[in-house]
Amino acid sequence: MTQINIEPHQSEPQGLLSLFEKRKKIYPARVSGNFRRLKWGFMAVLLGLYYILPWVRWERGEGAPDQAILVDTINRKFYFFFIELWPQEVYYFTGLLLLAALGLFFITTLFGRVWCGYACPQTVWTDLFQLIERRIEGDRIKRQRLDAGPWTINKVTRKIIKHTLWLLVGLCTGGAWVFYFQDAPTLWADMLSGQLYFIPTFWMIFLTFSTYLMAGFAREQVCTYMCPYARFQGAMFDEESLIVSYDKTRGEPRGKAGEGGDCIDCNRCVAVCPTGIDIRNGQQYQCINCALCVDACNAIMDKLGQARGLIRYNTFHNTVSGSSSLKNLFKTVRFIRPRTIFYLAIINVVGWTMLYGLLTRPLMDINVIRARNPLFITLSNGDIRNAYTVHIVNKTWQHQTYTLSTNHTTGTIFIPDVTGKAHQVDVSVKPGKVGTFRLLVDRPYTQSSGTIPLTITAKTPKFEDSYNSTFIMPTETN
Ligand code: SF4
Ligand code: SF4
């Protein structure tokens, strides 16, 4: 058997070998270029949507909330513009999650981890925090010097301003988040008058500090160590995925300008990388495909009068074969391939099925629970009575009157203290509410079998829904 000995590092005390490398703080340098502008654009749109969406109104009718996107935890409903989901429709959330996952797989197969590089909240907020940091403490070298230097008044002031602004952004993030869970204008008025109750306050504080910690301190550590997506992304790439790659054939041997390949070993691509890696070492799991190194290298190539694209989005296939230039890149990428067709097909099936289900779903539901204790009672006139709890979900925003009936031709039904005994009874349910009724069903005793199928139906002139239950009749042995 092979024995593996792990030798502790010389500076480590014997028996205390750490399995984790100490974090090296990253100081990403400022960069400008097409991809940086694209990232600013994504950041502006996504942050704008995040802060504005809770204020968008959507008229649903009297009594209904008029907030376009609302997670109504009190009434356990989710509103998204014209869509309104009830707890019974939780499968739509499963469908949405499935669609989101499939969409992510599809995009990753085509363009690598662009979600991570451009649209993931961790990236967007980290970018914003870094922007503030650069404005207060300066670019990479200045920040490094400031951190390494002594605690002067200048350093303390800058740090205080930076952390205050970070906390303010965190507060705005947490503040906006709670607006998705309650009527935003009402909650805002509560905030201004200091009448906020515990749950929104808790979430605001929690999100303020989690944003502050994640975007201010954890940063690339979240992408590298905490997010599982970084680990299984490799399974989604193929040799045709467009990922940020270094053109080794053109760049090596690196060195002084004009003496070897096109890479002058200036390290600009490493300096701007938000995860601190050197893309020239090949594809690495830390890379979030943000292409800031592309912008950095393109700027160097421009200065040297060389063609752009030493680092660029390219496929593994092209990188290895060296068969494409930047100009004909899109002609050489196979966007349509079995994997992308497969994802697109499933996305379409799930998406259209969900949409069809949403558009055609009934606007009412009936649910019946039969009382089990006792299973039945025998009345003084010899009839047998069974009791049921009936729930009727009124998914419309109008008052509805439902006529309840059963499929039994003999016997009567009634709701104690509300209706008299009859073959059918009317019940009312408020808009957007669930009506709960205790329904008693009486039938003359028959010597037939103990369990008789019973269908309870609720209907209006427009809607109808039924529930199959049973009626228990005493048998000889009962
Ligand atoms: S920025 Fe370009 S030239 Fe500079 S080290 Fe990176 S790959 Fe080489
Ligand atoms: S290597 Fe380039 S693309 Fe990858 S994370 Fe760093 S800067 Fe972004």
GROMACS .gro file of C-alpha atoms and ligand atoms in nm:
model
  494
    1MET     CA    1   0.000   0.000   0.000
    2THR     CA    2   0.127   0.347  -0.085
    3GLN     CA    3   0.169   0.572   0.214
    4ILE     CA    4   0.131   0.947   0.165
    5ASN     CA    5   0.311   1.173   0.410
    6ILE     CA    6   0.215   1.537   0.428
    7GLU     CA    7   0.508   1.741   0.546
    8PRO     CA    8   0.409   2.051   0.739
    9HIS     CA    9   0.541   2.382   0.616
   10GLN     CA   10   0.854   2.482   0.803
   11SER     CA   11   0.683   2.775   0.971
   12GLU     CA   12   0.385   2.558   1.079
   13PRO     CA   13   0.406   2.398   1.422
   14GLN     CA   14   0.407   2.016   1.396
   15GLY     CA   15   0.052   1.876   1.385
   16LEU     CA   16  -0.112   2.212   1.297
   17LEU     CA   17  -0.091   2.194   0.920
   18SER     CA   18  -0.348   2.427   0.765
   19LEU     CA   19  -0.535   2.300   0.464
   20PHE     CA   20  -0.636   2.652   0.361
   21GLU     CA   21  -0.417   2.908   0.194
   22LYS     CA   22  -0.422   3.246   0.363
   23ARG     CA   23  -0.616   3.499   0.158
   24LYS     CA   24  -0.407   3.740  -0.043
   25LYS     CA   25  -0.593   4.069  -0.069
   26ILE     CA   26  -0.663   4.164  -0.428
   27TYR     CA   27  -0.636   4.522  -0.547
   28PRO     CA   28  -0.797   4.524  -0.892
   29ALA     CA   29  -0.676   4.814  -1.104
   30ARG     CA   30  -0.907   5.048  -1.294
   31VAL     CA   31  -0.950   4.957  -1.657
   32SER     CA   32  -1.147   5.101  -1.944
   33GLY     CA   33  -1.262   4.943  -2.263
   34ASN     CA   34  -1.563   4.788  -2.434
   35PHE     CA   35  -1.618   4.512  -2.182
   36ARG     CA   36  -1.578   4.745  -1.888
   37ARG     CA   37  -1.843   4.971  -2.044
   38LEU     CA   38  -2.066   4.669  -2.097
   39LYS     CA   39  -2.025   4.579  -1.731
   40TRP     CA   40  -2.113   4.934  -1.624
   41GLY     CA   41  -2.420   4.909  -1.845
   42PHE     CA   42  -2.529   4.581  -1.686
   43MET     CA   43  -2.467   4.724  -1.342
   44ALA     CA   44  -2.675   5.036  -1.409
   45VAL     CA   45  -2.966   4.839  -1.556
   46LEU     CA   46  -2.969   4.567  -1.289
   47LEU     CA   47  -2.932   4.803  -0.994
   48GLY     CA   48  -3.191   5.034  -1.150
   49LEU     CA   49  -3.436   4.745  -1.184
   50TYR     CA   50  -3.369   4.627  -0.832
   51TYR     CA   51  -3.442   4.966  -0.677
   52ILE     CA   52  -3.727   5.073  -0.905
   53LEU     CA   53  -3.933   4.756  -0.947
   54PRO     CA   54  -4.101   4.756  -0.602
   55TRP     CA   55  -4.244   5.101  -0.688
   56VAL     CA   56  -4.404   4.991  -1.013
   57ARG     CA   57  -4.784   4.971  -0.976
   58TRP     CA   58  -5.017   4.719  -1.144
   59GLU     CA   59  -5.393   4.760  -1.124
   60ARG     CA   60  -5.562   4.432  -1.026
   61GLY     CA   61  -5.901   4.545  -0.908
   62GLU     CA   62  -6.061   4.646  -0.584
   63GLY     CA   63  -5.912   4.493  -0.272
   64ALA     CA   64  -5.612   4.352  -0.456
   65PRO     CA   65  -5.259   4.484  -0.399
   66ASP     CA   66  -5.151   4.720  -0.675
   67GLN     CA   67  -4.779   4.646  -0.650
   68ALA     CA   68  -4.646   4.486  -0.972
   69ILE     CA   69  -4.404   4.253  -0.790
   70LEU     CA   70  -4.500   4.151  -0.441
   71VAL     CA   71  -4.427   3.849  -0.222
   72ASP     CA   72  -4.724   3.869   0.012
   73THR     CA   73  -4.605   3.653   0.301
   74ILE     CA   74  -4.908   3.735   0.517
   75ASN     CA   75  -5.161   3.607   0.264
   76ARG     CA   76  -4.907   3.363   0.118
   77LYS     CA   77  -4.930   3.486  -0.239
   78PHE     CA   78  -4.686   3.597  -0.504
   79TYR     CA   79  -4.774   3.873  -0.753
   80PHE     CA   80  -4.577   3.933  -1.069
   81PHE     CA   81  -4.753   4.180  -1.297
   82PHE     CA   82  -5.048   3.982  -1.441
   83ILE     CA   83  -4.946   3.658  -1.267
   84GLU     CA   84  -5.076   3.573  -0.921
   85LEU     CA   85  -4.957   3.253  -0.757
   86TRP     CA   86  -5.123   3.081  -0.463
   87PRO     CA   87  -4.954   2.843  -0.218
   88GLN     CA   88  -5.128   2.554  -0.396
   89GLU     CA   89  -4.943   2.652  -0.713
   90VAL     CA   90  -4.595   2.610  -0.569
   91TYR     CA   91  -4.508   2.392  -0.869
   92TYR     CA   92  -4.480   2.712  -1.076
   93PHE     CA   93  -4.191   2.818  -0.854
   94THR     CA   94  -4.029   2.481  -0.920
   95GLY     CA   95  -4.082   2.545  -1.291
   96LEU     CA   96  -3.931   2.893  -1.262
   97LEU     CA   97  -3.627   2.758  -1.080
   98LEU     CA   98  -3.591   2.488  -1.345
   99LEU     CA   99  -3.614   2.750  -1.620
  100ALA     CA  100  -3.355   2.969  -1.445
  101ALA     CA  101  -3.117   2.673  -1.409
  102LEU     CA  102  -3.165   2.568  -1.772
  103GLY     CA  103  -3.119   2.927  -1.890
  104LEU     CA  104  -2.795   2.944  -1.694
  105PHE     CA  105  -2.673   2.615  -1.843
  106PHE     CA  106  -2.763   2.734  -2.192
  107ILE     CA  107  -2.582   3.068  -2.158
  108THR     CA  108  -2.281   2.901  -1.996
  109THR     CA  109  -2.256   2.649  -2.277
  110LEU     CA  110  -2.250   2.933  -2.529
  111PHE     CA  111  -2.053   3.204  -2.350
  112GLY     CA  112  -1.895   3.051  -2.038
  113ARG     CA  113  -1.952   3.215  -1.700
  114VAL     CA  114  -2.087   3.544  -1.833
  115TRP     CA  115  -2.362   3.533  -1.572
  116CYS     CA  116  -2.089   3.547  -1.305
  117GLY     CA  117  -1.894   3.816  -1.486
  118TYR     CA  118  -2.179   4.054  -1.566
  119ALA     CA  119  -2.507   3.983  -1.392
  120CYS     CA  120  -2.458   3.792  -1.066
  121PRO     CA  121  -2.558   4.011  -0.767
  122GLN     CA  122  -2.224   3.932  -0.602
  123THR     CA  123  -2.040   4.073  -0.905
  124VAL     CA  124  -2.270   4.374  -0.944
  125TRP     CA  125  -2.247   4.483  -0.581
  126THR     CA  126  -1.874   4.409  -0.561
  127ASP     CA  127  -1.823   4.631  -0.866
  128LEU     CA  128  -2.019   4.908  -0.697
  129PHE     CA  129  -1.820   4.872  -0.375
  130GLN     CA  130  -1.493   4.875  -0.571
  131LEU     CA  131  -1.602   5.189  -0.753
  132ILE     CA  132  -1.656   5.362  -0.418
  133GLU     CA  133  -1.326   5.227  -0.291
  134ARG     CA  134  -1.137   5.360  -0.592
  135ARG     CA  135  -1.301   5.702  -0.560
  136ILE     CA  136  -1.203   5.731  -0.193
  137GLU     CA  137  -0.868   5.552  -0.176
  138GLY     CA  138  -0.739   5.577  -0.531
  139ASP     CA  139  -0.637   5.314  -0.784
  140ARG     CA  140  -0.450   4.989  -0.722
  141ILE     CA  141  -0.103   5.123  -0.628
  142LYS     CA  142  -0.245   5.399  -0.407
  143ARG     CA  143  -0.466   5.150  -0.224
  144GLN     CA  144  -0.178   4.910  -0.174
  145ARG     CA  145   0.037   5.192  -0.032
  146LEU     CA  146  -0.244   5.317   0.186
  147ASP     CA  147  -0.302   4.971   0.334
  148ALA     CA  148   0.069   4.909   0.388
  149GLY     CA  149   0.128   5.254   0.538
  150PRO     CA  150   0.081   5.370   0.897
  151TRP     CA  151  -0.255   5.483   1.039
  152THR     CA  152  -0.239   5.855   0.964
  153ILE     CA  153  -0.534   6.097   0.988
  154ASN     CA  154  -0.562   6.083   0.610
  155LYS     CA  155  -0.585   5.702   0.613
  156VAL     CA  156  -0.835   5.692   0.899
  157THR     CA  157  -1.053   5.956   0.730
  158ARG     CA  158  -1.055   5.772   0.399
  159LYS     CA  159  -1.134   5.441   0.565
  160ILE     CA  160  -1.420   5.595   0.765
  161ILE     CA  161  -1.569   5.757   0.455
  162LYS     CA  162  -1.537   5.435   0.253
  163HIS     CA  163  -1.696   5.212   0.516
  164THR     CA  164  -1.973   5.464   0.580
  165LEU     CA  165  -2.057   5.471   0.209
  166TRP     CA  166  -2.042   5.091   0.191
  167LEU     CA  167  -2.281   5.066   0.484
  168LEU     CA  168  -2.512   5.317   0.318
  169VAL     CA  169  -2.518   5.109  -0.001
  170GLY     CA  170  -2.583   4.803   0.216
  171LEU     CA  171  -2.869   4.985   0.386
  172CYS     CA  172  -3.020   5.084   0.052
  173THR     CA  173  -2.987   4.722  -0.063
  174GLY     CA  174  -3.159   4.584   0.248
  175GLY     CA  175  -3.411   4.869   0.241
  176ALA     CA  176  -3.510   4.796  -0.117
  177TRP     CA  177  -3.532   4.422  -0.053
  178VAL     CA  178  -3.806   4.453   0.211
  179PHE     CA  179  -4.016   4.659  -0.032
  180TYR     CA  180  -4.068   4.341  -0.233
  181PHE     CA  181  -4.251   4.186   0.065
  182GLN     CA  182  -4.495   4.462   0.155
  183ASP     CA  183  -4.665   4.753  -0.011
  184ALA     CA  184  -4.364   4.977  -0.081
  185PRO     CA  185  -4.524   5.322  -0.027
  186THR     CA  186  -4.683   5.208   0.301
  187LEU     CA  187  -4.360   5.055   0.423
  188TRP     CA  188  -4.168   5.367   0.321
  189ALA     CA  189  -4.410   5.583   0.522
  190ASP     CA  190  -4.362   5.346   0.819
  191MET     CA  191  -3.986   5.382   0.782
  192LEU     CA  192  -4.005   5.761   0.779
  193SER     CA  193  -4.228   5.769   1.084
  194GLY     CA  194  -4.010   5.515   1.265
  195GLN     CA  195  -4.295   5.264   1.295
  196LEU     CA  196  -4.121   4.974   1.127
  197TYR     CA  197  -4.195   4.646   1.299
  198PHE     CA  198  -3.958   4.363   1.376
  199ILE     CA  199  -3.946   4.145   1.062
  200PRO     CA  200  -3.867   4.415   0.801
  201THR     CA  201  -3.623   4.575   1.044
  202PHE     CA  202  -3.448   4.242   1.095
  203TRP     CA  203  -3.417   4.179   0.720
  204MET     CA  204  -3.298   4.532   0.652
  205ILE     CA  205  -3.024   4.503   0.912
  206PHE     CA  206  -2.933   4.150   0.802
  207LEU     CA  207  -2.905   4.249   0.435
  208THR     CA  208  -2.721   4.571   0.515
  209PHE     CA  209  -2.447   4.376   0.689
  210SER     CA  210  -2.444   4.077   0.454
  211THR     CA  211  -2.405   4.313   0.154
  212TYR     CA  212  -2.133   4.503   0.340
  213LEU     CA  213  -1.945   4.184   0.422
  214MET     CA  214  -1.994   4.002   0.090
  215ALA     CA  215  -1.922   4.293  -0.146
  216GLY     CA  216  -1.679   4.479   0.077
  217PHE     CA  217  -1.468   4.197   0.218
  218ALA     CA  218  -1.549   3.846   0.090
  219ARG     CA  219  -1.567   3.952  -0.279
  220GLU     CA  220  -1.393   3.696  -0.503
  221GLN     CA  221  -1.387   3.448  -0.211
  222VAL     CA  222  -1.763   3.406  -0.260
  223CYS     CA  223  -1.710   3.312  -0.625
  224THR     CA  224  -1.411   3.095  -0.555
  225TYR     CA  225  -1.507   2.909  -0.238
  226MET     CA  226  -1.871   2.965  -0.152
  227CYS     CA  227  -2.060   2.946  -0.481
  228PRO     CA  228  -2.108   2.588  -0.603
  229TYR     CA  229  -2.159   2.709  -0.959
  230ALA     CA  230  -1.785   2.775  -1.000
  231ARG     CA  231  -1.718   2.411  -0.925
  232PHE     CA  232  -1.952   2.246  -1.171
  233GLN     CA  233  -1.924   2.497  -1.453
  234GLY     CA  234  -1.662   2.272  -1.613
  235ALA     CA  235  -1.936   2.019  -1.681
  236MET     CA  236  -2.125   2.279  -1.887
  237PHE     CA  237  -1.842   2.399  -2.108
  238ASP     CA  238  -1.746   2.224  -2.422
  239GLU     CA  239  -1.474   2.292  -2.677
  240GLU     CA  240  -1.705   2.538  -2.856
  241SER     CA  241  -1.793   2.756  -2.554
  242LEU     CA  242  -1.670   3.115  -2.582
  243ILE     CA  243  -1.443   3.172  -2.285
  244VAL     CA  244  -1.178   3.432  -2.214
  245SER     CA  245  -0.851   3.282  -2.335
  246TYR     CA  246  -0.493   3.387  -2.391
  247ASP     CA  247  -0.353   3.324  -2.739
  248LYS     CA  248  -0.037   3.138  -2.643
  249THR     CA  249   0.077   3.086  -3.000
  250ARG     CA  250   0.081   3.458  -3.055
  251GLY     CA  251   0.191   3.571  -2.710
  252GLU     CA  252   0.481   3.337  -2.631
  253PRO     CA  253   0.767   3.361  -2.565
  254ARG     CA  254   0.673   3.662  -2.359
  255GLY     CA  255   0.926   3.936  -2.294
  256LYS     CA  256   1.029   4.278  -2.414
  257ALA     CA  257   0.841   4.429  -2.707
  258GLY     CA  258   0.977   4.311  -3.041
  259GLU     CA  259   1.197   4.041  -2.888
  260GLY     CA  260   0.964   3.743  -2.882
  261GLY     CA  261   0.588   3.694  -2.887
  262ASP     CA  262   0.336   3.972  -2.852
  263CYS     CA  263   0.300   3.946  -2.471
  264ILE     CA  264   0.535   4.197  -2.312
  265ASP     CA  265   0.476   4.049  -1.966
  266CYS     CA  266   0.343   4.380  -1.834
  267ASN     CA  267   0.105   4.203  -1.594
  268ARG     CA  268  -0.178   4.448  -1.669
  269CYS     CA  269  -0.416   4.157  -1.729
  270VAL     CA  270  -0.338   4.024  -1.381
  271ALA     CA  271  -0.360   4.368  -1.218
  272VAL     CA  272  -0.717   4.432  -1.339
  273CYS     CA  273  -0.850   4.082  -1.270
  274PRO     CA  274  -1.112   4.091  -0.992
  275THR     CA  275  -1.021   3.737  -0.889
  276GLY     CA  276  -0.647   3.800  -0.909
  277ILE     CA  277  -0.558   3.524  -1.154
  278ASP     CA  278  -0.326   3.517  -1.453
  279ILE     CA  279  -0.529   3.407  -1.753
  280ARG     CA  280  -0.205   3.326  -1.935
  281ASN     CA  281  -0.187   3.014  -1.718
  282GLY     CA  282  -0.492   2.876  -1.896
  283GLN     CA  283  -0.856   2.839  -1.799
  284GLN     CA  284  -0.903   2.844  -1.422
  285TYR     CA  285  -1.212   2.788  -1.208
  286GLN     CA  286  -1.171   3.132  -1.049
  287CYS     CA  287  -1.224   3.306  -1.384
  288ILE     CA  288  -1.567   3.469  -1.405
  289ASN     CA  289  -1.537   3.546  -1.778
  290CYS     CA  290  -1.571   3.922  -1.718
  291ALA     CA  291  -1.318   4.009  -1.991
  292LEU     CA  292  -1.158   4.296  -1.798
  293CYS     CA  293  -0.823   4.138  -1.881
  294VAL     CA  294  -0.926   4.160  -2.247
  295ASP     CA  295  -0.976   4.536  -2.213
  296ALA     CA  296  -0.644   4.570  -2.029
  297CYS     CA  297  -0.448   4.374  -2.287
  298ASN     CA  298  -0.619   4.544  -2.580
  299ALA     CA  299  -0.509   4.881  -2.441
  300ILE     CA  300  -0.149   4.754  -2.425
  301MET     CA  301  -0.169   4.616  -2.779
  302ASP     CA  302  -0.305   4.953  -2.899
  303LYS     CA  303  -0.007   5.129  -2.743
  304LEU     CA  304   0.232   4.883  -2.905
  305GLY     CA  305   0.059   4.913  -3.240
  306GLN     CA  306  -0.024   4.541  -3.237
  307ALA     CA  307  -0.350   4.376  -3.329
  308ARG     CA  308  -0.603   4.344  -3.048
  309GLY     CA  309  -0.716   4.006  -2.920
  310LEU     CA  310  -0.408   3.855  -2.757
  311ILE     CA  311  -0.654   3.785  -2.479
  312ARG     CA  312  -1.008   3.747  -2.609
  313TYR     CA  313  -1.325   3.546  -2.599
  314ASN     CA  314  -1.243   3.233  -2.792
  315THR     CA  315  -1.335   2.867  -2.803
  316PHE     CA  316  -1.107   2.598  -2.669
  317HIS     CA  317  -1.115   2.444  -3.014
  318ASN     CA  318  -0.987   2.765  -3.179
  319THR     CA  319  -0.732   2.829  -2.905
  320VAL     CA  320  -0.574   2.487  -2.947
  321SER     CA  321  -0.584   2.483  -3.326
  322GLY     CA  322  -0.499   2.855  -3.359
  323SER     CA  323  -0.751   2.857  -3.642
  324SER     CA  324  -0.932   3.185  -3.586
  325SER     CA  325  -0.853   3.552  -3.574
  326LEU     CA  326  -1.056   3.808  -3.386
  327LYS     CA  327  -1.222   3.921  -3.711
  328ASN     CA  328  -1.358   3.585  -3.815
  329LEU     CA  329  -1.424   3.461  -3.461
  330PHE     CA  330  -1.801   3.448  -3.491
  331LYS     CA  331  -1.778   3.261  -3.819
  332THR     CA  332  -1.574   2.987  -3.652
  333VAL     CA  333  -1.795   2.936  -3.346
  334ARG     CA  334  -2.060   2.665  -3.370
  335PHE     CA  335  -2.347   2.815  -3.175
  336ILE     CA  336  -2.585   2.546  -3.296
  337ARG     CA  337  -2.469   2.212  -3.162
  338PRO     CA  338  -2.640   1.916  -2.990
  339ARG     CA  339  -2.588   2.055  -2.640
  340THR     CA  340  -2.735   2.399  -2.716
  341ILE     CA  341  -3.023   2.247  -2.914
  342PHE     CA  342  -3.097   2.016  -2.620
  343TYR     CA  343  -3.105   2.302  -2.366
  344LEU     CA  344  -3.311   2.521  -2.596
  345ALA     CA  345  -3.560   2.239  -2.654
  346ILE     CA  346  -3.608   2.176  -2.281
  347ILE     CA  347  -3.635   2.549  -2.208
  348ASN     CA  348  -3.906   2.575  -2.471
  349VAL     CA  349  -4.098   2.273  -2.346
  350VAL     CA  350  -4.088   2.388  -1.981
  351GLY     CA  351  -4.150   2.754  -2.066
  352TRP     CA  352  -4.445   2.702  -2.299
  353THR     CA  353  -4.599   2.438  -2.071
  354MET     CA  354  -4.581   2.679  -1.779
  355LEU     CA  355  -4.725   2.964  -1.981
  356TYR     CA  356  -5.010   2.747  -2.109
  357GLY     CA  357  -5.077   2.627  -1.753
  358LEU     CA  358  -5.078   2.985  -1.624
  359LEU     CA  359  -5.309   3.118  -1.891
  360THR     CA  360  -5.557   2.833  -1.868
  361ARG     CA  361  -5.552   2.762  -1.495
  362PRO     CA  362  -5.891   2.767  -1.322
  363LEU     CA  363  -5.981   3.073  -1.117
  364MET     CA  364  -6.122   2.859  -0.840
  365ASP     CA  365  -6.027   2.549  -0.645
  366ILE     CA  366  -6.219   2.322  -0.415
  367ASN     CA  367  -6.059   2.101  -0.156
  368VAL     CA  368  -6.246   1.869   0.080
  369ILE     CA  369  -6.137   1.692   0.399
  370ARG     CA  370  -6.375   1.435   0.542
  371ALA     CA  371  -6.415   1.429   0.923
  372ARG     CA  372  -6.271   1.111   1.070
  373ASN     CA  373  -6.386   1.130   1.426
  374PRO     CA  374  -6.659   1.017   1.421
  375LEU     CA  375  -6.672   0.870   1.070
  376PHE     CA  376  -7.052   0.903   1.073
  377ILE     CA  377  -7.339   0.954   1.311
  378THR     CA  378  -7.683   0.800   1.302
  379LEU     CA  379  -7.963   1.055   1.335
  380SER     CA  380  -8.287   0.999   1.533
  381ASN     CA  381  -8.479   0.942   1.208
  382GLY     CA  382  -8.230   0.673   1.104
  383ASP     CA  383  -8.045   0.884   0.845
  384ILE     CA  384  -7.667   0.875   0.837
  385ARG     CA  385  -7.463   1.196   0.857
  386ASN     CA  386  -7.104   1.255   0.741
  387ALA     CA  387  -6.917   1.582   0.800
  388TYR     CA  388  -6.669   1.753   0.567
  389THR     CA  389  -6.449   2.061   0.574
  390VAL     CA  390  -6.471   2.234   0.237
  391HIS     CA  391  -6.213   2.493   0.125
  392ILE     CA  392  -6.303   2.704  -0.176
  393VAL     CA  393  -6.029   2.923  -0.323
  394ASN     CA  394  -6.161   3.233  -0.495
  395LYS     CA  395  -5.876   3.339  -0.725
  396THR     CA  396  -6.072   3.626  -0.876
  397TRP     CA  397  -6.085   3.980  -0.742
  398GLN     CA  398  -6.467   3.981  -0.724
  399HIS     CA  399  -6.699   3.849  -0.458
  400GLN     CA  400  -6.816   3.502  -0.567
  401THR     CA  401  -7.119   3.297  -0.466
  402TYR     CA  402  -7.066   2.924  -0.515
  403THR     CA  403  -7.341   2.665  -0.526
  404LEU     CA  404  -7.237   2.352  -0.342
  405SER     CA  405  -7.393   2.019  -0.436
  406THR     CA  406  -7.316   1.649  -0.438
  407ASN     CA  407  -7.367   1.376  -0.695
  408HIS     CA  408  -7.607   1.189  -0.463
  409THR     CA  409  -7.967   1.200  -0.575
  410THR     CA  410  -8.098   1.115  -0.228
  411GLY     CA  411  -8.030   1.298   0.095
  412THR     CA  412  -7.958   1.662   0.181
  413ILE     CA  413  -7.667   1.887   0.258
  414PHE     CA  414  -7.634   2.194   0.479
  415ILE     CA  415  -7.392   2.422   0.657
  416PRO     CA  416  -7.480   2.447   1.028
  417ASP     CA  417  -7.614   2.791   1.136
  418VAL     CA  418  -7.584   2.921   0.778
  419THR     CA  419  -7.809   2.724   0.545
  420GLY     CA  420  -8.108   2.502   0.571
  421LYS     CA  421  -8.117   2.141   0.455
  422ALA     CA  422  -8.145   2.117   0.077
  423HIS     CA  423  -7.996   1.941  -0.224
  424GLN     CA  424  -7.769   2.236  -0.283
  425VAL     CA  425  -7.653   2.536  -0.078
  426ASP     CA  426  -7.496   2.872  -0.166
  427VAL     CA  427  -7.181   3.003  -0.001
  428SER     CA  428  -6.993   3.330  -0.052
  429VAL     CA  429  -6.618   3.379  -0.069
  430LYS     CA  430  -6.447   3.719  -0.057
  431PRO     CA  431  -6.221   3.830  -0.345
  432GLY     CA  432  -5.882   3.662  -0.342
  433LYS     CA  433  -5.963   3.460  -0.028
  434VAL     CA  434  -6.015   3.099   0.076
  435GLY     CA  435  -6.359   3.021   0.217
  436THR     CA  436  -6.375   2.737   0.470
  437PHE     CA  437  -6.710   2.571   0.545
  438ARG     CA  438  -6.825   2.276   0.754
  439LEU     CA  439  -7.058   2.080   0.529
  440LEU     CA  440  -7.290   1.811   0.664
  441VAL     CA  441  -7.426   1.549   0.428
  442ASP     CA  442  -7.729   1.339   0.536
  443ARG     CA  443  -7.846   1.026   0.355
  444PRO     CA  444  -8.107   0.765   0.431
  445TYR     CA  445  -7.953   0.447   0.566
  446THR     CA  446  -7.910   0.171   0.309
  447GLN     CA  447  -7.777  -0.174   0.371
  448SER     CA  448  -7.535  -0.147   0.087
  449SER     CA  449  -7.156  -0.131   0.125
  450GLY     CA  450  -6.990   0.091   0.386
  451THR     CA  451  -6.808   0.336   0.157
  452ILE     CA  452  -6.998   0.522  -0.112
  453PRO     CA  453  -6.821   0.754  -0.359
  454LEU     CA  454  -6.926   1.116  -0.311
  455THR     CA  455  -6.838   1.409  -0.539
  456ILE     CA  456  -6.878   1.758  -0.399
  457THR     CA  457  -6.907   2.032  -0.660
  458ALA     CA  458  -6.884   2.410  -0.626
  459LYS     CA  459  -6.994   2.621  -0.918
  460THR     CA  460  -7.081   2.969  -1.034
  461PRO     CA  461  -7.223   3.059  -1.374
  462LYS     CA  462  -6.859   3.094  -1.491
  463PHE     CA  463  -6.652   2.848  -1.288
  464GLU     CA  464  -6.689   2.493  -1.164
  465ASP     CA  465  -6.467   2.255  -0.972
  466SER     CA  466  -6.528   1.920  -0.803
  467TYR     CA  467  -6.364   1.706  -0.541
  468ASN     CA  468  -6.400   1.329  -0.511
  469SER     CA  469  -6.449   1.208  -0.158
  470THR     CA  470  -6.643   0.927   0.013
  471PHE     CA  471  -6.953   0.886   0.225
  472ILE     CA  472  -6.925   0.631   0.507
  473MET     CA  473  -7.234   0.423   0.573
  474PRO     CA  474  -7.241   0.190   0.874
  475THR     CA  475  -7.211  -0.177   0.781
  476GLU     CA  476  -7.353  -0.475   0.966
  477THR     CA  477  -7.046  -0.491   1.192
  478ASN     CA  478  -7.047  -0.110   1.262
  479SF4     S1  479  -0.179   4.246  -2.060
  479SF4    FE1  480  -0.134   4.141  -2.250
  479SF4     S2  481   0.078   4.195  -2.287
  479SF4    FE2  482   0.040   4.243  -2.074
  479SF4     S3  483   0.097   4.057  -1.963
  479SF4    FE3  484  -0.116   4.040  -2.007
  479SF4     S4  485  -0.122   3.925  -2.196
  479SF4    FE4  486   0.083   4.003  -2.178
  480SF4     S1  487  -0.900   3.621  -1.597
  480SF4    FE1  488  -0.993   3.788  -1.712
  480SF4     S2  489  -1.200   3.716  -1.754
  480SF4    FE2  490  -1.118   3.587  -1.594
  480SF4     S3  491  -1.187   3.684  -1.406
  480SF4    FE3  492  -0.982   3.763  -1.449
  480SF4     S4  493  -1.021   3.949  -1.565
  480SF4    FE4  494  -1.211   3.836  -1.566
   0.00000   0.00000   0.00000
